[in-house]
Amino acid sequence: MRFIRKAMIGLAAFAALPLAAQGPVPAPAAKKVEAAAVPAAKSTATPVALDPKDLEAWMDGYLPYALERARIPGAVVVVVRGGQVVLEKGYGFSDVAKGAPVLPETTLFRPGSVSKLFTWTAVMQQVEGGRIDLDKDINTYLDFKIPPYEGKPVTMRNIMTHTAGFQESVRYLISSDPKAVMALKKQMPLALPDRVFAPGTTPAYSNYATALAGYIVERVSGEPFDDYVENHIFKPLGMTHSSFRQPLPAGLVPHMSKGYPDVTGKAQPFEMVIPAPAGSLSASGSDMAKFMIAHLNDGAGLMKPETAKMMHDFKAPGVGPLNSMALGFYEQWVNGHRAIAHGGDTVWFHSYLWLFPDADTGVFISMNSAGKEGAAGAVRSALFHKFADRYLPGPAEKAAEVDAKTAAQHAQMMAGHYISSRGSFTNFMSLFGLLGQATIGLTEDGKITLPALDGLGAGARDWVEVEPFVWRDTGTGERLAAEVKDGRVVRWSLDAGSPFMVFEPAPAGVNAGWLNPALILAFGIILLAALAWPVRALVRRNFKAEFALQGPSLRAYRLSRIFAWLAIGALAGWIGLIAAFSADIGSIGGPLDWLIHLLRILTPLAAFGLFATAAWHLWLSIKDKRRWTMKLGAVLLILAALVLVWVTLAFHLYGFGMVY
């Protein structure tokens, strides 16, 4: 189970995802940026001038060593300020076998979900042109219907703030097979995931919803999405080494960086991001500089200043004082400076883009490997904070305001297992949520700890409660905050790049705190029962002894053992599916459909069959007055089967639907 949990936590990092009679929903009021909402700075140093020589020397002192330690082959970094490029530089290799260096002007990287910023830019252009209303039912723009959920329509504002309510979807997400690419017109109705939250209520990141926005741009503009981006974003900005097209145009193929597991691994095939508007961009560092400069310059070349401000300055409602969504961008405060940003991860490429409007500064990094143990996350997190500490320092950090006794009580309230709003809830992929539930624990001195987050930064977090139910990490200044109702934590979230999802307490029935150990114990019992069958037969044969059970009792015993072996076979199948998905996320979206179908037949058959036959075996053992050991074994097998039945039903390990 440790392997399964580790695999599922890794998967959680991936970043795929009506009511014509109903009138438009009023837009939520944009919140004014108050000083109290800004996380206190951790740096009081005098800012260093951001000149090219100093920046290059500083970057050369940090990034080569960081990449080497992380075992990442190559990266590109771009910094802009005042409408000019301060630094654009490649580090390491774009092709390890050929020894090809990263060239910032021409080498293409895959920035993953940073691509969404181009889709949101296209949406805002259409808003400016009057062809999209941010607060109108999106069914107005579609040729199929988004089904209603709690009587409220989905709006483009919902989509751009990740509050449309769609559950996570990976069936049509990413693949190494060029044949997996499909037109948005075909994909959008085919891949439509269930909605699990009322629109506007719960942040839940959705690749599908972003692709839906791209499809709406395509429909209202009359241009295919790839053509639209080229004609209205790339060409106006002079981005000659950029494309959303998959496979890449022939002229750009020689410039594409390879992607790697790490510096010692083999180069991997070009990834096909199936919901293209959500993540299919390939771009050079120099081209990303042009895009950053345009947005920092109030959308110059792309949109009117008032449209850019509408996009950048919007603040969606969030959890407490934490970072929130703008329109498409999301906030990241550091040292008193508000950055609007977006991260992006494909399987092989890992990127981030930050814009500091108050400092007219932008930073972009992209790496061609996750590196050792996913170290790319720590590399880019450290770059963000160390860059800000040097060039954008802030005022002194204020002291913690919560007394020790209250802080200890609040920490105790936070401890437990939580489910992310970014997940699957109505299909078999909800099993991933069980195996990767977020856990808040307590340190020896009574502080909260979130182990899953430690690997995404440069070190372990030190959470100090600075106001009721608001904690700040002393190392980064990032915050964690919780909403509390009637003395119970109902949700919490983080500053650390995730205003697009929240965590809610795991209901008792699906809480990994007891259910994972129960599953381990259940399969232990089932495995012992299954192995005991042939072992006992061999022992009897060796001693030429007769089995005490005959007739119906023997049939019940044998059937219970047959279903025990089927349950073990189902477990092996799920582990194999998880392993395949961990190695290649695209494998689950077609190549392994046969296994998914088989498992969703085998699992309920094994679970219910084991329960029924074990119960039959127990009843006959009682009726025939068998030894207490046989009765106890039957009882334990029934309890193990009940755990399997519960997991099968609660996590939807059955059915034939192929949208997941």
XYZ file of C-alpha atoms in Angstrom:
660
model
C 0.000 0.000 0.000
C 2.958 2.342 0.498
C 3.706 1.969 -3.216
C 0.076 2.682 -4.092
C -0.091 5.756 -1.886
C 3.171 7.128 -3.285
C 1.955 6.571 -6.822
C -1.345 8.303 -6.175
C 0.255 11.311 -4.483
C 2.413 11.654 -7.568
C -0.648 11.583 -9.771
C -2.237 14.297 -7.732
C 0.434 16.710 -9.105
C -0.989 16.521 -12.640
C -1.890 18.948 -13.779
C -7.381 17.993 -18.245
C -10.375 19.042 -17.819
C -28.114 24.388 -18.913
C -30.546 26.538 -18.450
C -31.508 28.624 -21.394
C -34.374 30.085 -19.405
C -32.082 31.190 -16.623
C -30.750 34.713 -16.750
C -27.123 35.623 -16.234
C -25.782 35.469 -12.704
C -24.520 38.772 -11.281
C -20.740 38.922 -11.202
C -19.161 38.552 -7.778
C -17.815 41.853 -6.626
C -14.088 42.257 -7.118
C -12.376 42.678 -3.774
C -10.156 45.646 -3.195
C -6.565 44.704 -2.392
C -6.248 45.597 1.262
C -2.978 45.834 3.123
C -4.300 43.366 5.694
C -4.703 40.768 2.969
C -1.039 40.874 2.048
C 1.220 38.264 3.634
C 3.930 39.886 5.685
C 7.331 39.922 4.093
C 10.248 37.872 5.285
C 12.928 40.176 3.846
C 14.028 43.613 4.956
C 17.114 43.983 2.772
C 17.728 46.937 0.486
C 16.739 45.903 -3.040
C 19.549 45.106 -5.452
C 19.313 46.866 -8.801
C 17.920 44.519 -11.422
C 20.602 45.016 -14.052
C 21.648 42.340 -16.567
C 25.141 41.721 -15.168
C 24.070 41.295 -11.569
C 21.073 39.152 -12.509
C 23.099 36.871 -14.750
C 25.777 36.433 -12.098
C 23.144 35.659 -9.473
C 21.290 33.238 -11.760
C 24.547 31.538 -12.744
C 25.281 31.050 -9.072
C 21.934 29.430 -8.384
C 20.499 27.570 -11.337
C 23.344 25.367 -12.684
C 23.946 23.914 -9.232
C 20.203 23.511 -8.600
C 19.716 21.679 -11.906
C 22.684 19.426 -11.255
C 21.476 18.489 -7.782
C 17.971 17.923 -9.143
C 19.345 15.874 -12.081
C 17.462 18.036 -14.583
C 19.062 18.160 -18.078
C 18.112 21.679 -19.111
C 16.151 24.852 -18.457
C 15.403 28.264 -19.875
C 14.977 31.397 -17.747
C 13.657 34.776 -18.841
C 13.386 37.983 -16.818
C 11.821 41.174 -18.194
C 11.416 44.645 -16.763
C 10.230 47.980 -18.072
C 9.369 46.603 -21.476
C 12.865 45.159 -21.946
C 14.481 41.761 -21.602
C 16.880 41.827 -18.653
C 17.961 38.212 -19.027
C 17.098 35.301 -21.259
C 19.414 32.355 -20.893
C 19.500 28.633 -21.454
C 21.113 26.210 -19.044
C 22.126 22.628 -19.730
C 20.948 20.575 -22.670
C 17.868 20.379 -24.849
C 19.126 17.069 -26.251
C 21.465 15.175 -23.951
C 22.522 12.547 -26.500
C 23.549 15.185 -29.044
C 24.916 17.597 -26.450
C 22.632 20.301 -27.876
C 22.501 23.353 -25.589
C 19.334 25.217 -24.619
C 19.097 28.340 -26.793
C 16.642 30.875 -25.351
C 15.884 32.409 -28.744
C 14.910 29.197 -30.527
C 14.702 26.155 -28.220
C 11.086 25.222 -27.564
C 9.838 24.058 -24.178
C 6.371 22.832 -23.221
C 5.062 25.243 -20.548
C 2.029 23.049 -19.838
C -0.762 24.930 -18.098
C 1.003 28.252 -18.581
C -0.641 27.782 -21.995
C -3.920 28.658 -20.306
C -2.850 32.299 -20.095
C -2.956 32.438 -23.901
C -6.445 30.921 -23.884
C -7.603 33.434 -21.275
C -6.037 36.222 -23.328
C -8.034 35.043 -26.337
C -11.207 34.982 -24.215
C -10.624 38.553 -23.042
C -10.095 39.683 -26.626
C -13.534 38.288 -27.419
C -14.979 39.919 -24.304
C -13.520 43.211 -25.513
C -15.068 42.599 -28.936
C -18.489 42.007 -27.390
C -18.725 38.391 -28.552
C -18.390 36.848 -25.062
C -20.123 38.005 -21.888
C -18.251 36.871 -18.787
C -21.478 36.419 -16.835
C -23.710 34.795 -19.420
C -24.685 31.099 -19.516
C -21.997 29.480 -21.675
C -24.606 27.283 -23.341
C -25.361 30.411 -25.334
C -22.069 29.861 -27.184
C -22.091 26.067 -27.529
C -23.527 23.530 -29.963
C -24.175 21.035 -27.155
C -25.570 21.447 -23.653
C -23.794 21.565 -20.308
C -26.355 19.849 -18.024
C -27.714 21.906 -15.126
C -26.414 21.532 -11.587
C -28.418 22.980 -8.685
C -30.216 25.264 -11.099
C -27.314 27.596 -11.859
C -25.654 28.144 -15.233
C -21.913 27.993 -15.791
C -20.428 31.314 -16.891
C -17.100 32.226 -18.445
C -16.206 33.986 -15.193
C -16.740 30.663 -13.418
C -14.481 28.944 -15.916
C -11.724 31.563 -15.653
C -11.720 31.307 -11.854
C -11.984 27.491 -11.855
C -15.364 27.530 -10.119
C -17.438 25.890 -12.876
C -17.813 22.817 -10.650
C -16.419 20.121 -12.976
C -14.695 17.153 -11.414
C -11.205 16.194 -12.567
C -10.958 14.338 -15.870
C -7.961 12.419 -17.257
C -9.508 10.144 -19.902
C -8.745 12.648 -22.646
C -5.780 14.485 -21.144
C -2.343 13.560 -22.437
C -0.816 10.931 -24.705
C 2.317 10.126 -26.666
C 0.174 8.939 -29.588
C -0.453 11.610 -32.258
C -3.695 9.806 -33.127
C -5.087 10.806 -29.733
C -5.363 14.445 -30.839
C -8.907 15.397 -31.800
C -10.813 18.493 -32.812
C -12.417 20.469 -29.993
C -15.811 20.075 -31.673
C -15.555 16.308 -31.201
C -13.744 16.323 -27.885
C -15.872 18.718 -25.836
C -19.147 16.735 -25.800
C -17.261 13.417 -25.718
C -15.091 14.280 -22.693
C -17.726 16.191 -20.685
C -17.096 15.340 -16.992
C -19.706 15.410 -14.261
C -20.201 18.596 -12.312
C -19.924 18.058 -8.579
C -20.059 21.610 -7.181
C -22.511 24.435 -7.736
C -20.937 27.069 -9.994
C -19.180 29.871 -8.192
C -18.974 28.029 -4.864
C -15.873 25.849 -4.882
C -12.529 26.292 -6.632
C -11.745 23.073 -8.506
C -9.083 23.285 -11.221
C -10.325 22.011 -14.575
C -8.393 21.404 -17.774
C -11.647 20.447 -19.452
C -13.231 23.811 -18.617
C -10.238 25.656 -20.070
C -10.476 23.652 -23.280
C -14.191 24.506 -23.304
C -13.249 28.190 -23.158
C -10.938 27.648 -26.136
C -13.780 25.988 -28.014
C -16.026 28.954 -27.285
C -13.338 31.283 -28.679
C -13.231 29.077 -31.749
C -16.989 29.256 -32.209
C -17.541 32.966 -31.603
C -14.508 34.043 -33.664
C -15.116 31.669 -36.548
C -11.456 30.583 -36.525
C -9.978 27.249 -35.414
C -8.311 27.757 -32.046
C -4.760 27.163 -33.326
C -5.301 29.675 -36.136
C -6.841 32.167 -33.751
C -3.880 32.161 -31.366
C -1.434 32.487 -34.246
C -3.338 35.359 -35.867
C -4.274 37.331 -32.752
C -1.480 36.643 -30.249
C 1.645 35.174 -31.843
C 1.765 37.376 -34.949
C 1.010 40.707 -33.216
C 3.752 39.996 -30.663
C 6.268 38.566 -33.146
C 6.289 35.135 -31.460
C 7.866 33.152 -34.301
C 8.940 30.145 -32.253
C 5.617 29.253 -30.669
C 2.743 26.933 -31.547
C -0.290 25.239 -30.042
C -0.334 22.741 -32.911
C 0.171 19.048 -32.297
C 2.241 17.496 -33.767
C 4.506 20.491 -34.184
C 4.814 22.195 -37.576
C 7.795 20.750 -39.463
C 9.752 24.003 -39.234
C 9.699 23.956 -35.432
C 10.468 20.258 -34.876
C 14.288 20.699 -34.950
C 14.038 23.324 -32.193
C 11.972 21.229 -29.755
C 13.710 20.276 -26.530
C 13.489 16.646 -25.534
C 11.727 15.755 -22.298
C 13.339 13.415 -19.772
C 12.574 11.497 -16.569
C 15.916 12.871 -15.342
C 19.355 13.566 -16.788
C 20.198 9.849 -16.963
C 16.912 8.790 -18.586
C 16.024 8.352 -22.228
C 14.466 11.166 -24.243
C 10.687 10.830 -24.324
C 8.222 11.271 -27.199
C 6.538 14.615 -27.836
C 3.491 14.829 -25.576
C 0.039 15.321 -27.040
C -2.053 17.459 -24.680
C -5.510 16.480 -25.860
C -7.471 19.465 -24.406
C -5.084 21.697 -26.360
C -6.185 25.135 -25.078
C -5.378 23.904 -21.560
C -1.742 23.032 -22.179
C -0.438 22.288 -25.677
C 1.791 25.346 -26.173
C 5.395 24.909 -27.302
C 7.401 28.131 -27.040
C 10.889 29.537 -26.766
C 12.056 31.637 -23.835
C 12.348 34.708 -26.048
C 8.754 34.369 -27.185
C 7.551 34.029 -23.590
C 9.375 37.292 -22.845
C 7.291 39.048 -25.503
C 4.086 37.695 -23.985
C 5.084 38.819 -20.484
C 6.037 42.301 -21.687
C 2.692 42.684 -23.444
C 0.730 41.848 -20.293
C 2.933 44.026 -18.089
C 2.360 46.867 -20.534
C -1.434 46.758 -19.950
C -1.984 44.254 -22.749
C -0.236 46.305 -25.430
C -0.607 44.597 -28.785
C -3.249 42.242 -27.406
C -6.069 44.217 -25.803
C -7.059 47.594 -24.446
C -5.611 48.687 -21.072
C -9.030 48.569 -19.425
C -9.495 44.965 -20.596
C -6.095 43.970 -19.249
C -6.867 45.616 -15.906
C -10.194 43.785 -15.748
C -8.286 40.551 -16.244
C -5.360 41.241 -13.901
C -7.065 43.075 -11.043
C -10.106 40.871 -10.470
C -10.104 39.043 -7.123
C -12.402 36.054 -6.871
C -13.730 35.127 -3.433
C -11.428 32.691 -1.672
C -10.526 31.246 1.715
C -9.830 33.975 4.271
C -7.002 36.309 3.298
C -5.256 33.841 0.974
C -4.201 34.399 -2.610
C -7.162 34.290 -4.959
C -7.880 33.913 -8.645
C -7.782 36.853 -10.997
C -9.337 36.138 -14.404
C -7.162 33.246 -15.534
C -4.073 34.369 -13.655
C -3.785 33.636 -9.957
C -2.174 35.672 -7.217
C 1.084 34.954 -5.454
C 2.079 37.564 -2.890
C 5.723 37.773 -1.800
C 7.480 40.453 0.272
C 4.431 42.700 -0.047
C 4.403 42.456 -3.854
C 1.438 41.005 -5.725
C 2.415 38.673 -8.528
C -0.107 37.307 -11.007
C 1.078 33.938 -12.139
C 0.484 30.495 -13.539
C 2.375 27.235 -13.255
C 2.424 24.387 -15.720
C 3.387 20.717 -15.695
C 3.239 18.096 -18.386
C 4.734 14.699 -17.630
C 8.215 15.829 -18.720
C 8.214 19.664 -18.643
C 7.774 21.871 -15.572
C 7.321 25.622 -15.795
C 6.177 28.796 -14.071
C 5.422 32.382 -15.095
C 5.211 35.300 -12.641
C 4.319 38.929 -13.396
C 4.849 41.672 -10.784
C 2.729 44.557 -12.096
C 3.830 46.972 -9.355
C 7.486 46.392 -10.273
C 6.870 46.006 -14.049
C 8.807 42.746 -13.823
C 8.213 39.256 -15.170
C 9.975 35.939 -14.614
C 9.593 32.691 -16.564
C 11.296 29.342 -16.080
C 10.804 26.030 -17.847
C 12.658 22.756 -17.236
C 12.701 19.635 -19.380
C 12.468 17.120 -16.536
C 10.841 16.724 -13.148
C 14.261 15.635 -11.901
C 15.097 13.506 -8.916
C 12.022 12.934 -6.723
C 10.149 15.756 -8.475
C 12.792 18.335 -7.555
C 11.680 20.734 -10.315
C 8.978 21.997 -7.949
C 11.548 22.949 -5.337
C 13.828 24.559 -7.956
C 11.163 26.912 -9.255
C 9.765 27.661 -5.780
C 13.218 28.645 -4.535
C 13.804 30.745 -7.658
C 10.605 32.708 -6.994
C 11.379 33.425 -3.343
C 15.110 34.048 -3.686
C 14.586 36.332 -6.692
C 12.016 38.327 -4.726
C 14.238 38.494 -1.632
C 17.083 39.936 -3.688
C 15.331 42.242 -6.126
C 11.917 42.842 -4.533
C 12.417 42.800 -0.753
C 9.683 44.016 1.552
C 9.039 45.368 5.039
C 9.762 43.525 8.248
C 7.605 40.556 9.155
C 5.117 41.207 11.894
C 5.153 38.985 14.974
C 2.702 36.135 15.450
C -0.539 37.254 17.095
C -2.032 33.992 18.397
C -1.094 32.858 21.908
C 0.470 29.420 22.372
C -2.551 27.816 24.057
C -4.979 28.926 21.347
C -2.539 27.965 18.593
C -2.240 24.447 20.045
C -6.030 24.096 20.183
C -6.428 25.271 16.597
C -3.694 22.931 15.409
C -5.509 20.026 17.060
C -8.689 21.018 15.206
C -6.810 20.962 11.893
C -5.301 17.494 12.286
C -6.888 14.910 10.040
C -7.417 13.675 6.485
C -8.756 15.910 3.723
C -10.071 15.546 0.191
C -9.039 17.981 -2.535
C -11.770 19.657 -4.553
C -9.575 18.935 -7.572
C -10.392 15.276 -7.936
C -12.811 12.672 -9.226
C -15.941 11.885 -7.242
C -18.396 9.926 -9.404
C -16.209 7.318 -11.153
C -13.483 4.799 -10.385
C -10.797 7.509 -10.424
C -12.133 8.537 -7.005
C -10.018 5.640 -5.715
C -7.002 7.860 -6.405
C -8.431 10.353 -3.929
C -8.498 7.689 -1.224
C -4.891 6.713 -1.783
C -3.670 10.299 -2.005
C -5.663 12.114 0.677
C -3.931 15.162 2.135
C -3.017 14.776 5.782
C -2.427 17.487 8.342
C -0.490 16.240 11.332
C 1.179 17.746 14.377
C 4.859 18.271 15.128
C 6.358 17.473 18.529
C 5.850 21.086 19.590
C 2.193 21.073 18.515
C 2.442 22.919 15.190
C 0.598 21.769 12.086
C 2.540 19.905 9.435
C 1.575 19.130 5.852
C 4.081 16.513 4.632
C 2.837 16.439 1.031
C 3.792 20.111 0.622
C 7.350 19.778 1.891
C 8.557 18.105 -1.291
C 7.286 20.985 -3.427
C 9.518 23.580 -1.785
C 13.106 24.038 -0.851
C 12.575 22.527 2.598
C 10.114 21.538 5.300
C 7.556 24.167 6.262
C 7.380 25.832 9.675
C 3.769 26.909 10.142
C 3.134 29.641 12.734
C -0.418 30.817 13.448
C -0.403 34.588 12.936
C -4.136 35.191 13.318
C -7.010 32.846 14.100
C -6.877 29.947 11.647
C -4.272 31.625 9.443
C -0.780 30.149 9.461
C 2.378 31.526 7.826
C 5.425 29.513 6.825
C 8.407 31.297 8.372
C 10.644 30.294 5.465
C 8.589 31.468 2.495
C 5.912 33.757 3.929
C 3.240 31.588 2.292
C 0.036 31.058 4.218
C -2.472 28.339 4.986
C -5.946 29.353 6.132
C -9.076 27.530 7.223
C -12.781 28.284 7.317
C -14.419 27.226 10.579
C -18.149 26.843 11.214
C -19.742 25.712 14.484
C -16.354 24.839 15.891
C -15.360 22.600 12.966
C -12.924 23.099 10.102
C -14.979 22.937 6.904
C -12.272 23.761 4.341
C -8.770 25.094 4.023
C -6.427 26.167 1.278
C -2.925 27.463 0.633
C -1.142 30.451 -0.813
C 1.336 28.088 -2.469
C 0.032 28.348 -5.999
C -3.363 26.789 -5.308
C -6.225 29.297 -5.078
C -7.863 26.997 -7.630
C -8.648 24.241 -5.135
C -9.651 23.740 -1.521
C -9.433 20.834 0.894
C -12.427 19.584 2.844
C -12.508 17.046 5.691
C -12.748 13.497 4.400
C -16.173 12.072 5.335
C -16.001 9.211 7.814
C -16.967 6.628 5.210
C -14.054 7.457 2.899
C -11.485 8.628 5.436
C -8.095 7.128 4.627
C -7.157 7.275 8.316
C -9.106 4.063 8.947
C -9.979 2.840 5.466
C -6.429 2.339 4.166
C -5.408 0.241 7.211
C -8.700 -1.635 6.922
C -7.943 -2.398 3.274
C -4.463 -3.652 4.143
C -5.867 -5.856 6.895
C -8.704 -7.106 4.674
C -6.359 -8.145 1.896
C -4.069 -9.737 4.446
C -6.966 -11.919 5.630
C -8.051 -12.674 2.074
C -4.507 -13.597 1.044
C -4.134 -15.947 4.021
C -7.456 -17.599 3.219
C -6.538 -17.972 -0.455
C -3.085 -19.422 0.282
C -4.395 -21.728 3.008
C -6.582 -23.544 0.472
C -3.778 -25.148 -1.603
C -1.488 -25.459 1.419
C -4.069 -27.428 3.378
C -4.722 -29.610 0.350
C -1.026 -30.433 0.059
C -0.808 -31.227 3.765
C -3.815 -33.536 3.574
C -2.366 -35.267 0.532
C 0.946 -35.732 2.306
C -0.729 -37.319 5.347
C -3.480 -39.006 3.306
C -6.134 -37.307 5.424
C -9.751 -36.667 4.476
C -11.139 -33.121 4.486
C -13.817 -32.739 7.145
C -16.118 -30.754 4.856
C -18.326 -32.550 2.368
C -21.290 -31.761 0.136
C -22.662 -28.175 0.348
C -20.142 -27.258 3.091
C -17.251 -28.189 0.808
C -18.755 -26.244 -2.097
C -19.216 -23.150 0.086
C -15.627 -23.405 1.321
C -14.181 -23.828 -2.172
C -16.279 -21.029 -3.654
C -15.206 -18.615 -0.900
C -11.563 -19.416 -1.736
C -12.153 -19.010 -5.470
C -13.607 -15.548 -4.857
C -10.678 -14.770 -2.531
C -8.315 -15.447 -5.424
C -10.488 -13.276 -7.690
C -10.216 -10.451 -5.142
C -6.421 -10.799 -5.146
C -6.493 -10.766 -8.938
C -8.528 -7.537 -8.854
C -6.036 -5.973 -6.455
C -3.153 -6.953 -8.729
C -5.005 -5.418 -11.657
C -5.571 -2.102 -9.861
C -1.912 -1.983 -8.805
C -0.907 -2.644 -12.407
C -3.206 0.120 -13.649
C -1.791 2.560 -11.109
C 1.772 1.606 -12.024
C 1.070 2.065 -15.730
C -0.584 5.436 -15.109
C 2.332 6.538 -12.931
C 4.798 5.649 -15.677
C 2.736 7.129 -18.521
C -0.432 9.103 -17.841
C -1.454 8.624 -21.468
C -1.663 4.854 -21.064
C -4.934 5.117 -19.160
C -6.637 7.049 -21.942
C -7.117 4.256 -24.473
C -4.394 1.582 -24.415
C -5.599 0.231 -21.065
C -9.343 0.529 -21.653
C -9.572 -3.268 -21.740
C -8.063 -3.482 -18.243
C -10.389 -0.778 -16.890
C -13.433 -2.632 -18.241
C -12.164 -5.941 -16.857
C -11.451 -4.525 -13.404
C -14.864 -2.898 -13.129
C -16.457 -6.289 -13.810
C -14.040 -8.356 -11.737
C -13.983 -6.103 -8.655
C -17.707 -6.107 -7.787
C -17.930 -9.795 -8.767
C -15.077 -10.661 -6.387
C -16.291 -8.413 -3.547
C -19.939 -9.471 -3.536
C -19.114 -13.076 -4.405
C -16.640 -13.320 -1.534
C -19.141 -11.828 0.902
C -21.950 -14.181 -0.168
C -19.868 -17.356 -0.202
C -18.093 -16.528 3.078
C -21.495 -15.935 4.691
C -22.753 -19.247 3.298
C -19.637 -20.986 4.609
C -20.161 -19.435 8.077
C -23.835 -20.454 8.203
C -23.002 -24.063 7.290
C -20.131 -24.108 9.789
C -22.531 -23.032 12.534
C -25.205 -25.469 11.368
C -22.744 -28.372 11.259
C -21.169 -27.336 14.588
C -17.661 -27.035 13.171
C -14.637 -26.007 15.238
C -14.514 -22.435 16.500
C -11.398 -21.778 14.420
C -13.326 -22.437 11.201
C -16.149 -20.176 12.358
C -13.709 -17.422 13.278
C -11.999 -17.717 9.896
C -15.355 -17.382 8.142
C -16.264 -14.318 10.246
C -12.946 -12.640 9.450
C -13.403 -13.381 5.763
C -16.898 -11.854 5.845
C -15.526 -8.696 7.486
C -12.748 -8.493 4.883
C -15.327 -8.908 2.123
C -17.456 -6.149 3.647
C -14.499 -3.752 3.390
C -14.134 -4.664 -0.282
C -17.859 -4.243 -0.908
C -17.794 -0.824 0.737
C -14.768 0.357 -1.261
C -16.317 -0.977 -4.481
C -19.511 0.990 -3.904
C -18.072 4.133 -2.311
C -15.398 4.580 -4.977
C -17.441 3.484 -7.991
C -15.265 0.515 -8.971
C -17.979 -0.737 -11.319
C -19.870 0.353 -14.414
C -19.105 0.901 -18.070
C -18.824 4.672 -18.528
C -15.531 5.788 -20.098
C -15.474 9.461 -19.141
C -13.219 9.654 -16.131
